[in-house]
């Protein structure tokens, strides 16, 4: 499940992916409530305050992937090769010669590494990363609860990490609990952790667990090669921004490729790709730093820090211009939007 921002929704609409999602695949959330369980701090957002029909949608990842594959299969200019990894590649002056795991060789003007945080493409290119692991795992599960979620996405910062309740179309909620690796105890404590806000609960989906970290590629591009998504940047999921940042990468790279084509330039040229890198690094780095700061701030339990944090959260709730800035960032409405996000 992912929280998809309105700006990412536009990208998926423009690519003909959003339209084939079923109503049961996504749930619009109209408000968001964030509170600090260790103090009285809380902040809330309502889509009506920003003249938007929603703050975003909670969408099944598999639904987006299936719908994207449908589009790929129906596009006459794309020849997908499925279920095969990249074994190696060699840079030749006019192209990249890519050998696949099944022995096939293909020539590419540009190789785009979109293969996640442990990117093989990044490794083969010898691009180094910096980052660290958080002492947290995210436990993901689906729960049914007695009281309606009222299309509100809820997040509470607990002693051991943030717990998010994300509303689903059928009345259930998807939870993401970033906690110590004590998964078994985690779900048993769900109701108590939410202080009964949603009534009695029943776990209805399988639990999955993910190690959490921050990782940033030192370079996003090389001649004839670009990294997008988690291959370039991995962040803590506490604000549900990871996939949304990846979608902006897609939109910006797409603009740059289009402009290069219109100017009859080679899209694999390092100078052209560097424009993508400069823009995305300057936008991704502040978000990464912000998420890391929040993660660290809410991991400290010394008394003065708790109080300052709670006061800060409540003060931000009253500072309308600051709140608007947060909301616009989360909805993906900040900055000069590339074509696919318009
Ligand atoms: C618990 C949790 C909750 C999250 N919630 C949110 C959220 O609400 N909103 C949000 O925006 N983000 C969220 N994220 C972050 C989001 O999941 C990631 O940012 C996003 O999945 C990254 O997408 P990606 O396509 O770059 O990489 P991935 O999703 O990792 O996809 C990489 C793809 O490449 C394929 N691949 C890998 N290696 C190879 C290879 N050698 N050859 C061929 N193919 C390969 C993989 O099979 C996979 O299909 C969350 C993350 C976690 C852990």
Short mmCIF file of C-alpha atoms and ligand atoms in Angstrom, two decimals:
data_model
loop_
_atom_site.label_atom_id
_atom_site.label_comp_id
_atom_site.label_asym_id
_atom_site.label_seq_id
_atom_site.Cartn_x
_atom_site.Cartn_y
_atom_site.Cartn_z
CA UNK A 1 0.00 0.00 0.00
CA UNK A 2 1.30 3.49 -0.73
CA UNK A 3 0.05 6.99 -0.03
CA UNK A 4 -0.08 8.53 -3.51
CA UNK A 5 -0.01 12.32 -3.65
CA UNK A 6 -2.37 14.30 -5.94
CA UNK A 7 0.65 15.21 -8.07
CA UNK A 8 1.61 11.53 -8.50
CA UNK A 9 -2.04 10.84 -9.34
CA UNK A 10 -1.70 13.33 -12.23
CA UNK A 11 1.37 11.47 -13.52
CA UNK A 12 -0.53 8.17 -13.38
CA UNK A 13 -3.52 9.82 -15.13
CA UNK A 14 -1.29 11.28 -17.86
CA UNK A 15 0.28 7.85 -18.42
CA UNK A 16 -3.16 6.17 -18.65
CA UNK A 17 -2.50 4.09 -15.51
CA UNK A 18 -4.86 5.74 -12.99
CA UNK A 19 -7.96 5.17 -15.12
CA UNK A 20 -7.70 1.38 -14.97
CA UNK A 21 -7.45 1.18 -11.18
CA UNK A 22 -10.60 -0.27 -9.61
CA UNK A 23 -12.50 1.72 -6.97
CA UNK A 24 -11.53 -0.99 -4.45
CA UNK A 25 -7.82 -0.47 -5.26
CA UNK A 26 -7.69 3.05 -3.84
CA UNK A 27 -9.19 5.16 -1.10
CA UNK A 28 -9.06 8.96 -1.06
CA UNK A 29 -8.09 10.41 2.30
CA UNK A 30 -9.54 13.81 3.06
CA UNK A 31 -7.78 14.59 6.31
CA UNK A 32 -4.64 13.67 8.17
CA UNK A 33 -4.01 13.65 11.89
CA UNK A 34 -0.54 13.40 13.39
CA UNK A 35 0.09 13.28 17.11
CA UNK A 36 2.92 12.70 19.52
CA UNK A 37 2.02 9.94 21.99
CA UNK A 38 4.71 11.14 24.42
CA UNK A 39 3.28 14.65 24.73
CA UNK A 40 0.19 16.62 23.80
CA UNK A 41 1.48 17.77 20.41
CA UNK A 42 -0.73 17.26 17.39
CA UNK A 43 -1.20 18.64 13.91
CA UNK A 44 -4.09 18.10 11.51
CA UNK A 45 -4.67 18.73 7.81
CA UNK A 46 -7.98 18.89 5.96
CA UNK A 47 -8.26 18.91 2.16
CA UNK A 48 -11.02 21.57 2.34
CA UNK A 49 -8.44 24.05 3.69
CA UNK A 50 -6.47 23.69 0.44
CA UNK A 51 -9.49 23.58 -1.91
CA UNK A 52 -8.63 20.01 -2.90
CA UNK A 53 -11.01 17.03 -3.10
CA UNK A 54 -8.50 14.94 -1.11
CA UNK A 55 -4.99 15.03 0.34
CA UNK A 56 -4.11 11.88 -1.60
CA UNK A 57 -5.08 8.23 -2.08
CA UNK A 58 -4.02 5.02 -0.38
CA UNK A 59 -3.46 2.61 -3.27
CA UNK A 60 -2.51 -1.07 -3.45
CA UNK A 61 1.04 -1.21 -4.91
CA UNK A 62 0.16 -4.30 -6.92
CA UNK A 63 -2.77 -2.48 -8.56
CA UNK A 64 -0.46 0.30 -9.83
CA UNK A 65 2.10 -2.23 -11.06
CA UNK A 66 -0.55 -4.34 -12.89
CA UNK A 67 -2.12 -1.29 -14.47
CA UNK A 68 1.31 0.00 -15.56
CA UNK A 69 2.11 -3.38 -17.15
CA UNK A 70 -1.22 -3.28 -19.04
CA UNK A 71 -0.19 0.10 -20.49
CA UNK A 72 3.28 -1.21 -21.41
CA UNK A 73 1.77 -4.23 -23.19
CA UNK A 74 -0.64 -2.04 -25.14
CA UNK A 75 2.04 0.48 -26.25
CA UNK A 76 3.19 -0.29 -29.77
CA UNK A 77 6.62 1.35 -29.32
CA UNK A 78 7.62 -0.69 -26.24
CA UNK A 79 8.96 -4.25 -26.44
CA UNK A 80 9.02 -5.51 -22.86
CA UNK A 81 11.46 -8.25 -21.83
CA UNK A 82 10.14 -9.71 -18.60
CA UNK A 83 11.62 -11.80 -15.81
CA UNK A 84 15.25 -11.32 -16.86
CA UNK A 85 17.89 -9.30 -14.99
CA UNK A 86 20.77 -7.24 -16.30
CA UNK A 87 24.03 -9.17 -16.17
CA UNK A 88 26.49 -6.52 -17.36
CA UNK A 89 26.80 -3.50 -19.61
CA UNK A 90 29.54 -1.90 -21.62
CA UNK A 91 29.68 1.71 -22.75
CA UNK A 92 30.35 2.08 -26.46
CA UNK A 93 30.61 5.57 -28.01
CA UNK A 94 27.13 5.62 -29.57
CA UNK A 95 25.26 3.30 -27.19
CA UNK A 96 25.33 1.02 -24.16
CA UNK A 97 25.74 -2.69 -24.90
CA UNK A 98 23.66 -4.53 -22.26
CA UNK A 99 23.91 -8.30 -21.63
CA UNK A 100 20.98 -9.92 -19.89
CA UNK A 101 21.06 -12.91 -17.52
CA UNK A 102 19.66 -15.18 -20.26
CA UNK A 103 22.59 -14.35 -22.57
CA UNK A 104 20.72 -11.91 -24.82
CA UNK A 105 22.47 -8.66 -25.80
CA UNK A 106 20.66 -5.36 -26.45
CA UNK A 107 21.93 -1.94 -27.49
CA UNK A 108 20.51 1.09 -25.64
CA UNK A 109 20.94 4.82 -26.13
CA UNK A 110 20.14 5.25 -22.45
CA UNK A 111 19.97 2.75 -19.55
CA UNK A 112 17.61 3.78 -16.73
CA UNK A 113 18.17 1.98 -13.41
CA UNK A 114 14.75 1.74 -11.71
CA UNK A 115 15.59 -1.42 -9.80
CA UNK A 116 15.14 -0.35 -6.21
CA UNK A 117 17.36 0.31 -3.23
CA UNK A 118 19.75 -2.59 -3.95
CA UNK A 119 20.03 -1.55 -7.60
CA UNK A 120 22.10 -3.91 -9.73
CA UNK A 121 22.41 -1.23 -12.40
CA UNK A 122 23.89 1.16 -9.82
CA UNK A 123 26.30 -1.53 -8.63
CA UNK A 124 27.39 -2.41 -12.19
CA UNK A 125 27.97 1.28 -12.89
CA UNK A 126 30.17 1.50 -9.79
CA UNK A 127 28.10 4.36 -8.34
CA UNK A 128 28.71 4.66 -4.61
CA UNK A 129 26.03 5.51 -2.05
CA UNK A 130 26.00 7.05 1.40
CA UNK A 131 23.47 6.35 4.14
CA UNK A 132 22.63 4.33 7.20
CA UNK A 133 20.14 1.84 8.61
CA UNK A 134 17.61 2.96 11.23
CA UNK A 135 17.24 0.75 14.32
CA UNK A 136 13.66 0.13 13.15
CA UNK A 137 11.70 -2.27 10.99
CA UNK A 138 8.37 -1.38 9.40
CA UNK A 139 5.64 -3.89 10.17
CA UNK A 140 2.87 -3.71 7.57
CA UNK A 141 -0.56 -5.33 8.03
CA UNK A 142 -4.24 -4.81 7.26
CA UNK A 143 -6.68 -4.48 10.14
CA UNK A 144 -10.43 -4.26 10.56
CA UNK A 145 -11.70 -1.97 13.31
CA UNK A 146 -15.07 -1.33 14.90
CA UNK A 147 -15.28 2.44 14.27
CA UNK A 148 -15.18 4.01 10.76
CA UNK A 149 -11.91 5.61 9.65
CA UNK A 150 -13.83 8.52 8.06
CA UNK A 151 -11.18 8.77 5.33
CA UNK A 152 -8.64 10.14 7.79
CA UNK A 153 -4.99 9.05 7.59
CA UNK A 154 -3.69 8.84 11.13
CA UNK A 155 -0.14 8.79 12.41
CA UNK A 156 0.99 8.57 15.99
CA UNK A 157 4.62 8.87 17.08
CA UNK A 158 5.10 6.19 19.72
CA UNK A 159 8.04 5.52 21.98
CA UNK A 160 9.60 3.09 19.48
CA UNK A 161 8.62 4.80 16.20
CA UNK A 162 5.71 6.10 14.09
CA UNK A 163 2.53 4.04 13.63
CA UNK A 164 0.36 4.97 10.63
CA UNK A 165 -3.24 3.92 10.03
CA UNK A 166 -4.08 4.43 6.36
CA UNK A 167 -7.75 4.19 5.31
CA UNK A 168 -8.78 1.57 2.73
CA UNK A 169 -11.85 1.63 0.46
CA UNK A 170 -13.57 -1.28 2.22
CA UNK A 171 -13.46 0.34 5.66
CA UNK A 172 -10.32 -1.49 6.80
CA UNK A 173 -6.99 0.23 7.47
CA UNK A 174 -3.49 -0.57 6.36
CA UNK A 175 -0.99 -0.06 9.13
CA UNK A 176 2.71 0.74 8.90
CA UNK A 177 4.40 0.47 12.25
CA UNK A 178 8.06 1.46 12.32
CA UNK A 179 9.26 -0.25 15.43
CA UNK A 180 12.00 -2.37 16.95
CA UNK A 181 12.11 -5.89 15.52
CA UNK A 182 9.58 -7.13 18.11
CA UNK A 183 6.94 -7.73 15.48
CA UNK A 184 4.91 -10.31 17.32
CA UNK A 185 4.33 -8.03 20.29
CA UNK A 186 3.68 -5.07 18.00
CA UNK A 187 0.28 -6.14 16.65
CA UNK A 188 -0.90 -7.34 20.03
CA UNK A 189 -0.48 -3.77 21.29
CA UNK A 190 -2.32 -2.05 18.39
CA UNK A 191 -5.52 -1.02 20.12
CA UNK A 192 -3.75 0.31 23.16
CA UNK A 193 -1.32 2.27 20.98
CA UNK A 194 -4.20 4.11 19.22
CA UNK A 195 -5.88 4.65 22.61
CA UNK A 196 -9.11 3.17 21.29
CA UNK A 197 -9.54 5.86 18.57
CA UNK A 198 -10.94 3.26 16.14
CA UNK A 199 -12.50 0.82 18.61
CA UNK A 200 -11.77 -2.92 18.78
CA UNK A 201 -9.47 -4.29 16.06
CA UNK A 202 -8.89 -7.50 14.21
CA UNK A 203 -5.90 -8.25 12.03
CA UNK A 204 -7.13 -9.49 8.63
CA UNK A 205 -4.02 -9.41 6.43
CA UNK A 206 -0.64 -11.07 6.64
CA UNK A 207 2.09 -9.09 8.32
CA UNK A 208 5.23 -8.16 6.41
CA UNK A 209 8.35 -6.51 7.75
CA UNK A 210 10.90 -4.22 6.06
CA UNK A 211 14.28 -3.00 7.32
CA UNK A 212 14.39 0.80 7.15
CA UNK A 213 17.26 3.00 6.08
CA UNK A 214 18.39 6.12 4.30
CA UNK A 215 20.50 5.71 1.18
CA UNK A 216 21.55 8.23 -1.43
CA UNK A 217 23.47 7.61 -4.65
CA UNK A 218 26.42 9.97 -4.95
CA UNK A 219 25.71 10.23 -8.68
CA UNK A 220 22.31 9.84 -10.35
CA UNK A 221 23.79 9.81 -13.85
CA UNK A 222 26.75 8.76 -15.96
CA UNK A 223 27.07 8.99 -19.74
CA UNK A 224 24.15 6.88 -21.12
CA UNK A 225 22.88 5.97 -17.66
CA UNK A 226 20.40 7.42 -15.16
CA UNK A 227 19.08 6.18 -11.81
CA UNK A 228 15.51 6.88 -10.68
CA UNK A 229 13.41 6.01 -7.60
CA UNK A 230 14.90 4.08 -4.70
CA UNK A 231 17.91 3.18 -6.86
CA UNK A 232 18.87 6.86 -6.39
CA UNK A 233 17.32 7.65 -2.99
CA UNK A 234 15.72 5.67 -0.18
CA UNK A 235 14.00 7.45 2.71
CA UNK A 236 12.15 6.52 5.90
CA UNK A 237 8.45 5.87 5.10
CA UNK A 238 7.18 8.05 7.98
CA UNK A 239 5.66 10.64 5.62
CA UNK A 240 4.86 8.23 2.76
CA UNK A 241 7.00 10.13 0.25
CA UNK A 242 9.36 7.48 -1.25
CA UNK A 243 7.39 6.42 -4.29
CA UNK A 244 6.16 9.99 -4.84
CA UNK A 245 9.76 11.24 -5.10
CA UNK A 246 10.43 8.45 -7.62
CA UNK A 247 7.46 9.57 -9.72
CA UNK A 248 8.86 13.12 -9.85
CA UNK A 249 12.18 11.62 -11.07
CA UNK A 250 10.21 9.96 -13.88
CA UNK A 251 8.48 13.21 -14.83
CA UNK A 252 11.66 15.34 -14.79
CA UNK A 253 13.72 12.78 -16.73
CA UNK A 254 10.91 12.46 -19.24
CA UNK A 255 10.88 16.27 -19.78
CA UNK A 256 14.65 16.31 -20.28
CA UNK A 257 14.57 13.44 -22.77
CA UNK A 258 11.73 15.14 -24.69
CA UNK A 259 13.60 18.47 -24.82
CA UNK A 260 16.81 16.72 -25.99
CA UNK A 261 14.87 14.93 -28.75
CA UNK A 262 13.21 18.18 -29.87
CA UNK A 263 16.67 19.77 -30.09
CA UNK A 264 18.00 16.70 -32.00
CA UNK A 265 20.48 16.03 -29.20
CA UNK A 266 21.68 12.60 -27.99
CA UNK A 267 19.64 11.72 -24.87
CA UNK A 268 22.57 9.73 -23.47
CA UNK A 269 24.87 12.77 -23.37
CA UNK A 270 26.25 13.32 -19.91
CA UNK A 271 25.58 17.09 -20.07
CA UNK A 272 21.89 16.47 -20.82
CA UNK A 273 21.52 13.88 -18.05
CA UNK A 274 23.33 16.14 -15.59
CA UNK A 275 20.37 18.56 -15.86
CA UNK A 276 18.13 15.79 -14.50
CA UNK A 277 20.62 15.04 -11.72
CA UNK A 278 21.04 18.67 -10.65
CA UNK A 279 17.33 19.31 -10.46
CA UNK A 280 16.40 16.12 -8.66
CA UNK A 281 19.26 16.22 -6.15
CA UNK A 282 18.33 19.77 -5.21
CA UNK A 283 14.71 18.67 -4.62
CA UNK A 284 15.33 15.23 -3.07
CA UNK A 285 18.05 16.19 -0.60
CA UNK A 286 15.95 18.62 1.51
CA UNK A 287 13.13 16.03 1.71
CA UNK A 288 15.61 13.31 2.74
CA UNK A 289 17.17 15.59 5.35
CA UNK A 290 13.71 16.57 6.65
CA UNK A 291 12.56 12.94 7.04
CA UNK A 292 15.82 12.02 8.77
CA UNK A 293 15.48 14.97 11.16
CA UNK A 294 11.89 14.01 12.05
CA UNK A 295 12.94 10.37 12.55
CA UNK A 296 15.75 11.46 14.90
CA UNK A 297 13.66 14.04 16.74
CA UNK A 298 10.94 11.50 17.48
CA UNK A 299 13.48 8.86 18.53
CA UNK A 300 14.76 10.93 21.45
CA UNK A 301 13.02 10.48 24.75
CA UNK A 302 14.84 12.98 26.98
CA UNK A 303 12.24 15.18 28.72
CA UNK A 304 13.16 18.63 27.31
CA UNK A 305 13.20 17.20 23.76
CA UNK A 306 9.75 15.62 24.28
CA UNK A 307 8.28 18.91 25.42
CA UNK A 308 9.88 21.02 22.68
CA UNK A 309 8.77 18.48 20.05
CA UNK A 310 5.16 18.48 21.24
CA UNK A 311 5.10 22.26 21.48
CA UNK A 312 6.61 22.51 17.99
CA UNK A 313 3.96 20.18 16.52
CA UNK A 314 1.08 22.12 18.08
CA UNK A 315 2.64 25.48 17.17
CA UNK A 316 3.02 24.35 13.53
CA UNK A 317 -0.68 23.39 13.61
CA UNK A 318 -1.55 27.04 14.36
CA UNK A 319 0.95 28.58 11.92
CA UNK A 320 -1.23 28.55 8.81
CA UNK A 321 1.47 29.57 6.24
CA UNK A 322 3.90 26.90 7.55
CA UNK A 323 1.16 24.28 7.56
CA UNK A 324 0.22 25.22 4.01
CA UNK A 325 3.87 24.75 2.99
CA UNK A 326 3.95 21.24 4.56
CA UNK A 327 0.66 20.33 2.90
CA UNK A 328 1.78 21.58 -0.53
CA UNK A 329 5.05 19.64 -0.24
CA UNK A 330 3.18 16.45 0.78
CA UNK A 331 0.66 16.87 -2.08
CA UNK A 332 3.54 17.45 -4.51
CA UNK A 333 2.44 20.96 -5.49
CA UNK A 334 5.70 22.77 -4.79
CA UNK A 335 8.12 23.98 -7.44
CA UNK A 336 7.97 24.15 -11.20
CA UNK A 337 6.01 21.07 -12.29
CA UNK A 338 7.30 18.97 -15.20
CA UNK A 339 4.77 18.15 -17.97
CA UNK A 340 3.72 14.73 -16.63
CA UNK A 341 2.71 16.24 -13.27
CA UNK A 342 0.52 18.95 -14.82
C1 LIG B 1 6.83 -0.07 4.88
C2 LIG B 1 6.94 0.90 3.76
C3 LIG B 1 5.87 1.76 3.48
C4 LIG B 1 5.98 2.70 2.46
N1 LIG B 1 4.93 3.54 2.24
C5 LIG B 1 5.03 4.49 1.28
C6 LIG B 1 3.95 5.39 1.02
O1 LIG B 1 2.91 5.34 1.65
N2 LIG B 1 4.11 6.31 0.04
C7 LIG B 1 5.28 6.42 -0.68
O2 LIG B 1 5.39 7.32 -1.54
N3 LIG B 1 6.30 5.56 -0.47
C8 LIG B 1 6.21 4.61 0.49
N4 LIG B 1 7.24 3.73 0.70
C9 LIG B 1 8.45 3.82 -0.15
C10 LIG B 1 8.21 3.09 -1.48
O3 LIG B 1 7.77 1.79 -1.24
C11 LIG B 1 9.48 3.07 -2.31
O4 LIG B 1 10.00 4.37 -2.38
C12 LIG B 1 9.16 2.59 -3.72
O5 LIG B 1 8.70 1.26 -3.69
C13 LIG B 1 10.39 2.66 -4.61
O6 LIG B 1 10.01 2.30 -5.89
P1 LIG B 1 11.09 1.81 -6.96
O7 LIG B 1 10.30 1.43 -8.16
O8 LIG B 1 12.18 2.78 -7.06
O9 LIG B 1 11.74 0.50 -6.29
P2 LIG B 1 11.04 -0.88 -5.93
O10 LIG B 1 9.64 -0.69 -5.51
O11 LIG B 1 11.98 -1.57 -4.99
O12 LIG B 1 11.01 -1.66 -7.32
C14 LIG B 1 12.18 -2.10 -7.93
C15 LIG B 1 11.81 -3.10 -9.00
O13 LIG B 1 12.99 -3.53 -9.68
C16 LIG B 1 13.00 -4.94 -9.76
N5 LIG B 1 14.41 -5.39 -9.75
C17 LIG B 1 15.27 -5.34 -8.72
N6 LIG B 1 16.48 -5.83 -9.10
C18 LIG B 1 16.36 -6.20 -10.41
C19 LIG B 1 17.25 -6.74 -11.36
N7 LIG B 1 18.52 -7.06 -11.04
N8 LIG B 1 16.81 -6.97 -12.60
C20 LIG B 1 15.54 -6.68 -12.94
N9 LIG B 1 14.64 -6.14 -12.08
C21 LIG B 1 15.04 -5.90 -10.83
C22 LIG B 1 12.25 -5.41 -8.54
O14 LIG B 1 11.74 -6.71 -8.74
C23 LIG B 1 11.15 -4.38 -8.44
O15 LIG B 1 10.07 -4.71 -9.26
C24 LIG B 1 7.17 2.79 1.71
C25 LIG B 1 8.24 1.92 1.96
C26 LIG B 1 8.14 0.99 2.99
C27 LIG B 1 9.29 0.08 3.28
#
